[in-house]
XYZ file of C-alpha atoms in Angstrom:
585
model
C 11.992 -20.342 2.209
C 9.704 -22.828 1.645
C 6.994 -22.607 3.976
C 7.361 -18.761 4.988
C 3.970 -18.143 2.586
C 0.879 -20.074 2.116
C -1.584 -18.819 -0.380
C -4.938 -20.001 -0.245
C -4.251 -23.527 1.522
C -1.220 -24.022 -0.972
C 2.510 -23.587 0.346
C 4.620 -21.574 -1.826
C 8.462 -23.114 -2.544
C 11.275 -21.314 -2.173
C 12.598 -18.211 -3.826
C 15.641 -19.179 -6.524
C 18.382 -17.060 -7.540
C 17.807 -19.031 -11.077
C 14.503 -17.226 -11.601
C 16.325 -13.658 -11.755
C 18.718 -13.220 -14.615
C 18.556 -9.764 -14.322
C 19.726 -9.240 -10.442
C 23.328 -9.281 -9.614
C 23.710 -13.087 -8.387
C 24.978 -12.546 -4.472
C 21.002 -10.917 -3.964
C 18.550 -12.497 -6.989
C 17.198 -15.073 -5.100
C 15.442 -12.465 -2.511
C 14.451 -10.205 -5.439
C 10.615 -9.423 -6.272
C 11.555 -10.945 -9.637
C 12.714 -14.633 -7.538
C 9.649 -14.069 -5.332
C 6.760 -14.012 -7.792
C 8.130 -16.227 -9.825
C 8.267 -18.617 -6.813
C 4.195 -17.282 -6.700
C 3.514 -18.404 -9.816
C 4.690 -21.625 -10.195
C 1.297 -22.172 -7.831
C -0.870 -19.982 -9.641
C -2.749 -23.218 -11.036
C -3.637 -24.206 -7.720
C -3.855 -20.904 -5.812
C -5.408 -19.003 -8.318
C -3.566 -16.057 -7.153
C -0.471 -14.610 -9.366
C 2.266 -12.106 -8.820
C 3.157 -9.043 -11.137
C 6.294 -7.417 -10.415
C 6.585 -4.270 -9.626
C 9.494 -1.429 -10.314
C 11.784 -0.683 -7.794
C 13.078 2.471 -6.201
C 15.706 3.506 -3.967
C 15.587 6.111 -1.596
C 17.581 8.733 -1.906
C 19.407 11.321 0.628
C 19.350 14.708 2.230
C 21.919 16.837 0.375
C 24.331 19.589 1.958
C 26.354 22.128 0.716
C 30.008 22.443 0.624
C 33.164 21.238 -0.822
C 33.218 19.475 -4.250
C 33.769 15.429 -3.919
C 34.847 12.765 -6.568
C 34.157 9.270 -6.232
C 33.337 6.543 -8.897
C 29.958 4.169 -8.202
C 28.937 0.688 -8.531
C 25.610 -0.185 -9.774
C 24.290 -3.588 -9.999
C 28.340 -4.568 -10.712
C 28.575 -1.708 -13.564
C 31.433 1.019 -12.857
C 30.123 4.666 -13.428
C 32.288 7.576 -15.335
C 33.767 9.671 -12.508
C 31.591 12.234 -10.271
C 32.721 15.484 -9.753
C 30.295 18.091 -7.575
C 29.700 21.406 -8.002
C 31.059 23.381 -5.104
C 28.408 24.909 -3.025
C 25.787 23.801 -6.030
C 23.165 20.714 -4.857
C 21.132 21.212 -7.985
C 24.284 20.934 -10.414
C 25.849 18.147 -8.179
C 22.664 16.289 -8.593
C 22.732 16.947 -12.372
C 26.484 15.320 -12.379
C 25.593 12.402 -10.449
C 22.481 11.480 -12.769
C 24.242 11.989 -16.113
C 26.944 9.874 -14.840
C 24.645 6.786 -13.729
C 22.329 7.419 -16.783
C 25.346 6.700 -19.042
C 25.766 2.843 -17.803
C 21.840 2.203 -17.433
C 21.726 0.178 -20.560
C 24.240 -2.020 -18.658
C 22.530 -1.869 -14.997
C 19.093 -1.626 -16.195
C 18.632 1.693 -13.368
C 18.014 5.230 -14.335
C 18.652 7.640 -11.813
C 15.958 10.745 -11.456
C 16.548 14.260 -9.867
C 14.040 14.472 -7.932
C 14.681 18.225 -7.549
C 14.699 18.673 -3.980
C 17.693 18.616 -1.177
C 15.894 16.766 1.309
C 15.496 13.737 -1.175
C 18.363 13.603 -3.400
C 18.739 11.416 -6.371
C 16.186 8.268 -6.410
C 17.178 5.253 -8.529
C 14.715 3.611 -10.357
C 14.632 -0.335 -12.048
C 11.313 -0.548 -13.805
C 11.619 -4.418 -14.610
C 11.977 -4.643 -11.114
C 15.615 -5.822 -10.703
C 17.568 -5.555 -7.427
C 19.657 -2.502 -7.090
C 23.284 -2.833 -5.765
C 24.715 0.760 -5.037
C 27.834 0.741 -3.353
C 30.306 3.931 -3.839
C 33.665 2.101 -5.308
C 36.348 4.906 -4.572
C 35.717 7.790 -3.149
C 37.961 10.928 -1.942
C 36.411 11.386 1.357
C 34.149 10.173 4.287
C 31.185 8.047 3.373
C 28.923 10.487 4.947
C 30.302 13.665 3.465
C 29.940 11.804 -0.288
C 26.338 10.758 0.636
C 25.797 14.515 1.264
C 27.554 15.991 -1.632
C 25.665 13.606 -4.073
C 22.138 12.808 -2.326
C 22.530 8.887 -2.804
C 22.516 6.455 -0.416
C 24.084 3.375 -0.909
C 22.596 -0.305 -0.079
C 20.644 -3.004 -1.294
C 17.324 -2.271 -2.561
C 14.585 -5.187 -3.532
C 11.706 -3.736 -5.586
C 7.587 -4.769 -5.037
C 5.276 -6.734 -6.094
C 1.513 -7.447 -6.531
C -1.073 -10.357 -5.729
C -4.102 -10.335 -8.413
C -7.147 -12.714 -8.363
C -10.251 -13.318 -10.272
C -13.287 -11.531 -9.243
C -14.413 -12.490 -6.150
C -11.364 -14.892 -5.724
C -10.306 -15.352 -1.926
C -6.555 -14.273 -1.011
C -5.990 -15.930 2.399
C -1.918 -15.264 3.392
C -0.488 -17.404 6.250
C 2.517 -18.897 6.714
C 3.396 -22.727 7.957
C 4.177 -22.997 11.990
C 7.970 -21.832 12.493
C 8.226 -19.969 9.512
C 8.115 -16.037 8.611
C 5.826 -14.559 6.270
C 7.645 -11.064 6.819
C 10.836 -12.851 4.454
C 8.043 -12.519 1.431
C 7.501 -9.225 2.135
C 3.994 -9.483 3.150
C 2.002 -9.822 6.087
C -0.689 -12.625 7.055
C -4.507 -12.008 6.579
C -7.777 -12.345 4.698
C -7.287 -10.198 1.549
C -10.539 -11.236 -0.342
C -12.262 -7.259 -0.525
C -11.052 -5.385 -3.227
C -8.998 -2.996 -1.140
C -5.602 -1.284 -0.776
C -3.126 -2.555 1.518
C 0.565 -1.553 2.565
C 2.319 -3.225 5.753
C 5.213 -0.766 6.624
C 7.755 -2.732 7.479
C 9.632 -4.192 10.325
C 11.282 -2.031 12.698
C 14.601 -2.093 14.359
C 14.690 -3.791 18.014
C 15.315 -0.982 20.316
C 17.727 -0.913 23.238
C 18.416 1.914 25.806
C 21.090 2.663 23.491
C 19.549 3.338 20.838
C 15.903 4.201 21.515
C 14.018 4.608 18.758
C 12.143 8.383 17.183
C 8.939 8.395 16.798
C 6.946 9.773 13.507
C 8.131 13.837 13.392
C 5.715 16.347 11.168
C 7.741 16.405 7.995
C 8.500 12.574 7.836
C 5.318 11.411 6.047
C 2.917 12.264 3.095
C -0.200 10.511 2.011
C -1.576 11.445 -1.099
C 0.040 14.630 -1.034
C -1.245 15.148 2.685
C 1.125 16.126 5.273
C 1.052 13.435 8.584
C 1.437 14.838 11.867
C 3.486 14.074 14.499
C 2.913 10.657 16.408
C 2.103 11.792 20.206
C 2.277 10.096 23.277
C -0.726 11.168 24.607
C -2.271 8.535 21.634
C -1.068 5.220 24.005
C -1.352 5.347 27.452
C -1.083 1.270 27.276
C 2.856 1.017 26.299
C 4.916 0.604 29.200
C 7.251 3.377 30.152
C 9.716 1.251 32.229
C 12.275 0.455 30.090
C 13.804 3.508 28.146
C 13.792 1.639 25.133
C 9.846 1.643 24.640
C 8.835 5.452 23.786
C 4.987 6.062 23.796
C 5.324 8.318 21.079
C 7.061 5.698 18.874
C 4.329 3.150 19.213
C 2.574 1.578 16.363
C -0.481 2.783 18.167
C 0.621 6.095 18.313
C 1.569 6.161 15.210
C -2.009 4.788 13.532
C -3.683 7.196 15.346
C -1.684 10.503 13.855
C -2.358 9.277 10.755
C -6.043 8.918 11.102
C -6.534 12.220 12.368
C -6.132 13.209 8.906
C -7.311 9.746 6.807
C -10.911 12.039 6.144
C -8.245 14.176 3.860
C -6.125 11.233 2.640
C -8.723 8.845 2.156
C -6.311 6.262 3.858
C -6.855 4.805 7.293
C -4.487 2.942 9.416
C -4.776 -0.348 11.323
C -2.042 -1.838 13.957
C -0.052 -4.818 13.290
C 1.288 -5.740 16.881
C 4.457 -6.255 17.976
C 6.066 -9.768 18.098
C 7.822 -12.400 19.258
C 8.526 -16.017 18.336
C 10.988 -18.102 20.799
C 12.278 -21.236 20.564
C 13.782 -24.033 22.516
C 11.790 -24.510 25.788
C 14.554 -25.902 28.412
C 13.726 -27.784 31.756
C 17.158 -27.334 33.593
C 17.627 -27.895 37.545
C 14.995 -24.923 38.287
C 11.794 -25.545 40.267
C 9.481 -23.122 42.066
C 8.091 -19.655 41.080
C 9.967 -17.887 38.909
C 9.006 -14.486 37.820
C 9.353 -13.436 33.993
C 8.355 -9.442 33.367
C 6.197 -8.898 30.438
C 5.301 -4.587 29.937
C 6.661 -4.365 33.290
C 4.060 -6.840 34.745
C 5.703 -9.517 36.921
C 4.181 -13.138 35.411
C 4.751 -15.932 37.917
C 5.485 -19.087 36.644
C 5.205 -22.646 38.689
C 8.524 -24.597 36.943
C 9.067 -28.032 37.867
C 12.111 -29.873 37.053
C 9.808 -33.141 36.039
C 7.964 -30.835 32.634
C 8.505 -31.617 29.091
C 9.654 -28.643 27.167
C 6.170 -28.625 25.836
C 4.957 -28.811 29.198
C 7.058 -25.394 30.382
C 6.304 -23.437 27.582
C 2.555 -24.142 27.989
C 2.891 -23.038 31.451
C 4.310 -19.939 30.827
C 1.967 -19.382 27.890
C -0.949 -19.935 30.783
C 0.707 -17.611 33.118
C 1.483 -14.745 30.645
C -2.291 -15.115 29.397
C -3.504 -14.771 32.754
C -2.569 -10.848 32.861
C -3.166 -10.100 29.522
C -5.437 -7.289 30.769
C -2.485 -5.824 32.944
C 0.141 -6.209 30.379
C -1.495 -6.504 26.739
C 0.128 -9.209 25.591
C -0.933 -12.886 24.285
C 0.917 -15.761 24.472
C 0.847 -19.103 22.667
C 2.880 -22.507 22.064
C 4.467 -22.682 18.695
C 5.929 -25.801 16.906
C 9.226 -24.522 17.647
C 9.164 -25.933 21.083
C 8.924 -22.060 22.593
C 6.532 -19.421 23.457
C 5.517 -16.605 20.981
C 4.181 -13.299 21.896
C 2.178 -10.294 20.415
C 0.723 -7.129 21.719
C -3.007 -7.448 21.025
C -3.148 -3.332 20.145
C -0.746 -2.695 18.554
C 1.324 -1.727 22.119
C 5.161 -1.923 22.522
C 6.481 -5.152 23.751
C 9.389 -5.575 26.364
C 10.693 -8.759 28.222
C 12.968 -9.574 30.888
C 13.573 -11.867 33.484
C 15.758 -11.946 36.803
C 18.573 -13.331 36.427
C 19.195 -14.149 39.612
C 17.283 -17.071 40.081
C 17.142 -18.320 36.007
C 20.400 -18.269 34.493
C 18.794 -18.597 30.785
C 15.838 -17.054 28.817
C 15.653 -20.818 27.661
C 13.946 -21.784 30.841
C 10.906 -19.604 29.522
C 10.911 -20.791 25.452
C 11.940 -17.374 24.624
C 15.695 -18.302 23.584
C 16.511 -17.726 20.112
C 13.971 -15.117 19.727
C 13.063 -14.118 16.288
C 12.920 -11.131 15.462
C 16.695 -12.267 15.866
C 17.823 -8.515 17.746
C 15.307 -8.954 20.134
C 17.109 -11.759 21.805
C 19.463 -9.158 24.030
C 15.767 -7.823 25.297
C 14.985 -11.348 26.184
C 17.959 -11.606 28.501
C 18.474 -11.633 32.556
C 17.947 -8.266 34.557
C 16.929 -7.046 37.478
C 13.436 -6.739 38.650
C 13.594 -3.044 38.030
C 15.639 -3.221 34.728
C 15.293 0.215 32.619
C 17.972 -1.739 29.644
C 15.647 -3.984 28.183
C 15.278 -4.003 24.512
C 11.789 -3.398 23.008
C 9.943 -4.636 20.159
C 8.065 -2.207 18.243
C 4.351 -2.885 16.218
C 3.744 -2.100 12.668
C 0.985 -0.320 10.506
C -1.465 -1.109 8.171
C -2.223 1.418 5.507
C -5.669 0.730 4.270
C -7.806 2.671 1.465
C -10.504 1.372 -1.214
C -8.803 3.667 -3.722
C -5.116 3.526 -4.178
C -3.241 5.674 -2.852
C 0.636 7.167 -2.962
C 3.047 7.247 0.190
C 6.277 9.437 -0.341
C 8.288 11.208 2.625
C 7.104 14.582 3.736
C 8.765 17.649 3.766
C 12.103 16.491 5.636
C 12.743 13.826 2.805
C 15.454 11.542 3.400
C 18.104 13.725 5.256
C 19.157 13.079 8.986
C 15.944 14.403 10.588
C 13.701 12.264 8.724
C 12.045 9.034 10.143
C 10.824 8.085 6.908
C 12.554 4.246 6.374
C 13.214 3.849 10.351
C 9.611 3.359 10.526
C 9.352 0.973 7.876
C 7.432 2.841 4.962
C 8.571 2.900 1.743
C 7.415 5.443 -1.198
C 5.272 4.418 -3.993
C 1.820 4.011 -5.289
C -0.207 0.956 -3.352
C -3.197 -0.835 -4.936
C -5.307 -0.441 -7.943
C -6.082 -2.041 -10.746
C -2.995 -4.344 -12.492
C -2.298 -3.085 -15.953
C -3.385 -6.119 -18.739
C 0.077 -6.185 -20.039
C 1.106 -7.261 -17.330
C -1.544 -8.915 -15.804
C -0.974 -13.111 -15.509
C -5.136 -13.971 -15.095
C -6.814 -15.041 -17.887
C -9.082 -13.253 -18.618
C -7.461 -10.224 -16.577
C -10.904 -8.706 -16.342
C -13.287 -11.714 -15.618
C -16.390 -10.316 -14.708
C -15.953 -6.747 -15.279
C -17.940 -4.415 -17.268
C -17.027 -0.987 -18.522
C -19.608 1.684 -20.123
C -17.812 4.829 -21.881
C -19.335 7.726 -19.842
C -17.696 10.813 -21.788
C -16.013 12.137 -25.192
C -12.737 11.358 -23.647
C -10.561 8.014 -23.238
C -10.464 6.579 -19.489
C -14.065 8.356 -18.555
C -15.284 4.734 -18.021
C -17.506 3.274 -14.914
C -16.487 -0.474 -14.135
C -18.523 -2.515 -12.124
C -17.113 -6.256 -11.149
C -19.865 -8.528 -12.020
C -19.934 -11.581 -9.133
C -20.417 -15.272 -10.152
C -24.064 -16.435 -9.293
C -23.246 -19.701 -10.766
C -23.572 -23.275 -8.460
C -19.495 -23.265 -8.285
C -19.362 -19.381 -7.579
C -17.880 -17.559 -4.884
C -21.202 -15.946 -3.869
C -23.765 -18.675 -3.786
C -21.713 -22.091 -3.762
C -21.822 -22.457 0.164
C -25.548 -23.225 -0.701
C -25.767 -24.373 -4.450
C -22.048 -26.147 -4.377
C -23.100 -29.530 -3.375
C -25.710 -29.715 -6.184
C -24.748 -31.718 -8.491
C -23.308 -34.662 -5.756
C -24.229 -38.084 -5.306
C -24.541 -37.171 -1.448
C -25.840 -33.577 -0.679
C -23.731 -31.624 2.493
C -26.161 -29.150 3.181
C -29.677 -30.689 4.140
C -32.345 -30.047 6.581
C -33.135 -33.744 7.684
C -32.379 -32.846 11.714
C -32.885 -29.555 13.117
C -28.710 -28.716 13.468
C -28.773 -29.502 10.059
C -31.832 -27.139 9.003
C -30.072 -24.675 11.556
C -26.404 -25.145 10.046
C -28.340 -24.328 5.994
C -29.829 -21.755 8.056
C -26.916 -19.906 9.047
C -24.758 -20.147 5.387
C -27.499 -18.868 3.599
C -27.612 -15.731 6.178
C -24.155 -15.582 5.261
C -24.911 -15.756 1.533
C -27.770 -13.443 1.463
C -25.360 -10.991 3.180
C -22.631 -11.350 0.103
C -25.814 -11.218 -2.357
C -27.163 -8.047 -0.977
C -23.819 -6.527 -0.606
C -23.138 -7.146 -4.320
C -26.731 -5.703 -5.526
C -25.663 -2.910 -3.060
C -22.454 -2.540 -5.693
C -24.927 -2.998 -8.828
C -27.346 -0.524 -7.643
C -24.254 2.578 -7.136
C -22.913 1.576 -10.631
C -27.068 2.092 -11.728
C -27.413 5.545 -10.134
C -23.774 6.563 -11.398
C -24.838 5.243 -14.897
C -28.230 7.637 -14.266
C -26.504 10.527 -13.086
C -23.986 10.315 -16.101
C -27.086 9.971 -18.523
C -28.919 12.776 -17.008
C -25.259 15.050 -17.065
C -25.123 13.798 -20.909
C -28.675 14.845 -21.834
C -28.266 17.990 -20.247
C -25.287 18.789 -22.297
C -26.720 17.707 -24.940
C -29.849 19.756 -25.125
C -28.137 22.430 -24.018
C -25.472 22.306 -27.362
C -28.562 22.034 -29.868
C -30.536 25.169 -28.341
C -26.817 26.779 -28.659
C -26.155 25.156 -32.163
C -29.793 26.217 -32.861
C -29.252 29.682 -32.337
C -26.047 30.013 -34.155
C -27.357 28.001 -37.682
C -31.107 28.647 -37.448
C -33.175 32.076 -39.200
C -34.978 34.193 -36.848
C -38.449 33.956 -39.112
C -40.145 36.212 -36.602
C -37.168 39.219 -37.303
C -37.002 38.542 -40.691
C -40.617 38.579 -41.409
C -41.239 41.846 -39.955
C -37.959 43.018 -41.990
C -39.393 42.544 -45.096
C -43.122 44.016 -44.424
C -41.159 46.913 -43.329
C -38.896 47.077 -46.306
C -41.718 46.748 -48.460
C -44.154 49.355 -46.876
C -41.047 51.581 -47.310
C -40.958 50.684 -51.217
C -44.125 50.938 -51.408
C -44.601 54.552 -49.964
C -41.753 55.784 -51.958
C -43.561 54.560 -55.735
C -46.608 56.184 -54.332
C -44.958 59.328 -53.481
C -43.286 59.554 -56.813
C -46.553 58.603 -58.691
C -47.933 62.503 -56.522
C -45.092 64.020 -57.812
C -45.465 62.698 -61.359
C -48.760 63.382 -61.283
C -48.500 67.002 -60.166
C -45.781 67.679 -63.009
C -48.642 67.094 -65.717
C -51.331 69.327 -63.636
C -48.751 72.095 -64.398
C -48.127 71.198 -67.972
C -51.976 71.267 -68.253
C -52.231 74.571 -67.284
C -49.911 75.981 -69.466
C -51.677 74.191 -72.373
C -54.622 76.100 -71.457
């Protein structure tokens, strides 16, 4: 929608199902393809631009048994008919890709055996299309055909990427009331050159359906194996409701992964739990009520002469007042209601009794978004173990990129993989130039060609120094104006210059810092090159050259040898005509 993301100061319109041609209609206009295009209509005056990325479905945990036929619908297409092998994954996943390969020229997705039981058959749209699987007729149970052919059926929206310039700040918000989560993204500074992935949002628990926490098996970083979230990792969450599990905390969750990130390379960061109401109400209730937040009783004064504004800025006050106790802030939004987030990444319950305020209205927490969480926000008793509970997210950071697939239990029934919002694929890294909508894609950037091989190159991203550049311009900017900003004529003025060019010495000496690795990995590539090199002449050397020493004391020998040998004869000769001589006489 428009308004849901803001990219550098500049609202983004809405996503239109006219910008995909290549989705089926009913789901184009939420498609990666709808999305950046929306992006790039403001590219002019963001300076930020979106490249689509493929997309990929998950697939499912096969199981043996009884052979199943069923015909599929991709993306609208009909497949052939699927037959399994009895008792045979690896054949049955053989049948099922030759069957959806046949109508890819049609749906634009190629199915790939991915060779393993616990993960199926993945489905793959590399120009980033939606995929629409849906199994059209089938011969049994839903479950039993996801298990016989290792797909799982849904809607599935593909990725995509924000690129800038050099240097070129990425600042992600959204406008007040709206959801940046419905672009797929999350809010925050994304100016350093880093590696991001925001798992997505998780399910609202209830008692009924509390939620599983991250199991050994249901995770792999860069071909690492994550442990198992434990509980021992947050002693903050609150216990009393049964719906918020310790173990199945965002916090909990960070933490098991960075007990391994000096392997991975990847670290993890909480993104708190949340939520937004709406609607503050000033009925006929007065006096203290008591609203529980983590289990914390909040008392708030309610008078039945407030403004909505004025009760949900009460209640914000009151909640704020325990945030030690209870870990949660609270603000006003534009909405009219209260919005809430765990400051660490802690689980987030609410409740209220229900004796004495008939509706969560009366608090500006009615019409809750995330939408399930409104039965959490709902009367109970003081005591209430039913509430529903709102679970954080996770940050994957790196300053390589780095691959997320599921671990060893795949995508069958034991695995946690997409219940905790993560999603497999390659995060980050440099966008390919054919694809790339900057101009120039590679402002600033210098390679050097360090070996006898393609790709053996050392980049460094060269900042602008210029008055107008991104380094320098909180100083040099104003320059060239008929009336200067920064100037030293009073003392808060001289101390205001003061403090921005701290602040631009820091990004200066941070980007020498850069230049002066790329030197000594230059040096140290020089010094690896000259090495080898020296080291193939004294081989070459001794392969081509004469050994003059050898051969010199070859031939003296070979010609003392001649030598003795003529003299020797010349005795013998001699001696022959001393005989002769004789005889004469």
């Amino acid at each position: 929608r428009t308004g849901d993301l803001v990219i550098n100061g500049v609202t983004i319109p809405e996503s239109l199902a006219s910008d995909d041609l290549l989705s089926p209609l009913a789901s184009a206009s939420g498609s990666a393809i709808a999305i950046a295009a929306a992006i790039n209509k403001k590219t002019s005056e963001t300076g930020v631009a979106a490249v689509v990325n493929e997309t990929r479905s998950t697939g499912f945990g096969m199981t043996a048994g009884a052979a199943v036929t069923g015909v599929l619908n991709i993306n609208g297409y009909s497949t052939p008919e699927i037959t399994t092998v009895v008792n045979n994954l690896s054949e049955s996943r053989r049948e099922v890709v030759a069957a959806i390969n046949f109508v890819s020229h049609l749906t634009g997705v190629e199915a790939i055996d991915t060779q393993n039981d616990q993960q199926g058959v993945v489905l793959v749209a590399k120009d980033g299309r939606n995929i629409e699987l849906q199994f059209e007729t089938i011969d049994s149970t839903e479950s039993i055909f996801k298990a016989r052919t290792g797909l799982n059926p849904g809607v599935f929206a593909g990725s995509y990427a924000l690129e800038s310039r050099v240097e070129a700040p990425v600042l992600l918000e959204a406008e007040d009331g709206f959801d940046i989560s419905r672009a797929r993204l999350a809010a925050g500074d994304y100016q350093q050159n880093i590696s991001r992935l925001v798992s997505a949002e998780r399910t609202v628990a209830t008692s009924a359906t509390p939620p599983e926490g991250l199991s050994a098996g249901d995770l792999s970083i860069n071909g690492i194996a994550i442990p198992a979230s434990r509980a021992a990792d947050d002693e903050v969450s609150s216990t009393l409701p049964t719906s918020s599990v310790a173990s199945a905390s965002a916090k909990a969750i960070a933490a098991a992964v960075n007990s391994v990130s000096g392997q991975t390379g990847v670290t993890a960061e909480v993104y708190g739990a949340f939520v937004e109401g709406r609607d503050a109400a000033t009925v006929a209730v007065s006096g203290n009520q008591t609203l529980y937040v983590n289990g914390t009783a909040v008392t708030v004064s309610m008078l039945t002469t407030q403004t909505a504004g004025e009760r949900a800025q009460a209640v914000a006050d009151a909640i704020n007042l325990k945030t030690g106790l209870h870990g949660v802030e609270a603000g006003v939004n534009e909405l009219g209601g209260v919005t809430l987030s765990t400051v660490d990444g802690r689980n987030l319950s609410v409740w209220f009794n229900s004796t004495a305020v008939a509706n969560a209205s009366e608090f500006g927490l009615a019409s809750t978004y995330p939408e399930s969480a409104v039965s959490g926000i709902a009367g109970a008793s003081a005591s209430t173990a039913t509430a529903a509970t709102v679970y954080g997210r996770v940050t994957l950071v790196s300053s390589a990129p780095f691959t997320v697939s599921p671990g060893a239990n795949g995508y069958n029934t034991d695995s946690n993989f997409e219940e905790l919002g993560f999603q497999p694929g390659t995060f980050g890294g440099e966008v390919d130039e054919a694809t790339s909508k900057m101009t120039p894609p590679r402002t600033g950037r210098i390679a050097f060609q360090v070996g006898a091989s393609a790709g053996q190159l050392i980049t460094i991203d060269l900042a602008d120094f210029g008055k107008g550049g991104p380094i320098t311009s909180t100083i040099t900017g104003d320059v060239d104006n008929a009336v200067q900003t920064n100037k030293i004529s009073t003392r808060d003025d001289a101390s205001a210059v003061l403090s921005k060019l701290d602040a631009v010495m820091d990004k200066v000496n941070a980007t020498r810092a850069v230049m002066g690795a790329v030197m000594n990995r230059l040096q140290y590539a020089m010094d690896t090159l000259s090495n080898a090199s020296m080291n193939q002449a004294a081989s070459r050397s001794q392969i081509e050259d004469a050994d003059y020493a050898r051969a010199s004391t070859e031939l003296a020998k070979t010609q003392l040898m001649q030598q003795a040998a003529t003299a020797v004869l010349a005795q013998a000769n001699q001696s022959q005509q001393s005989v002769l001589q004789l005889l004469q006489g």
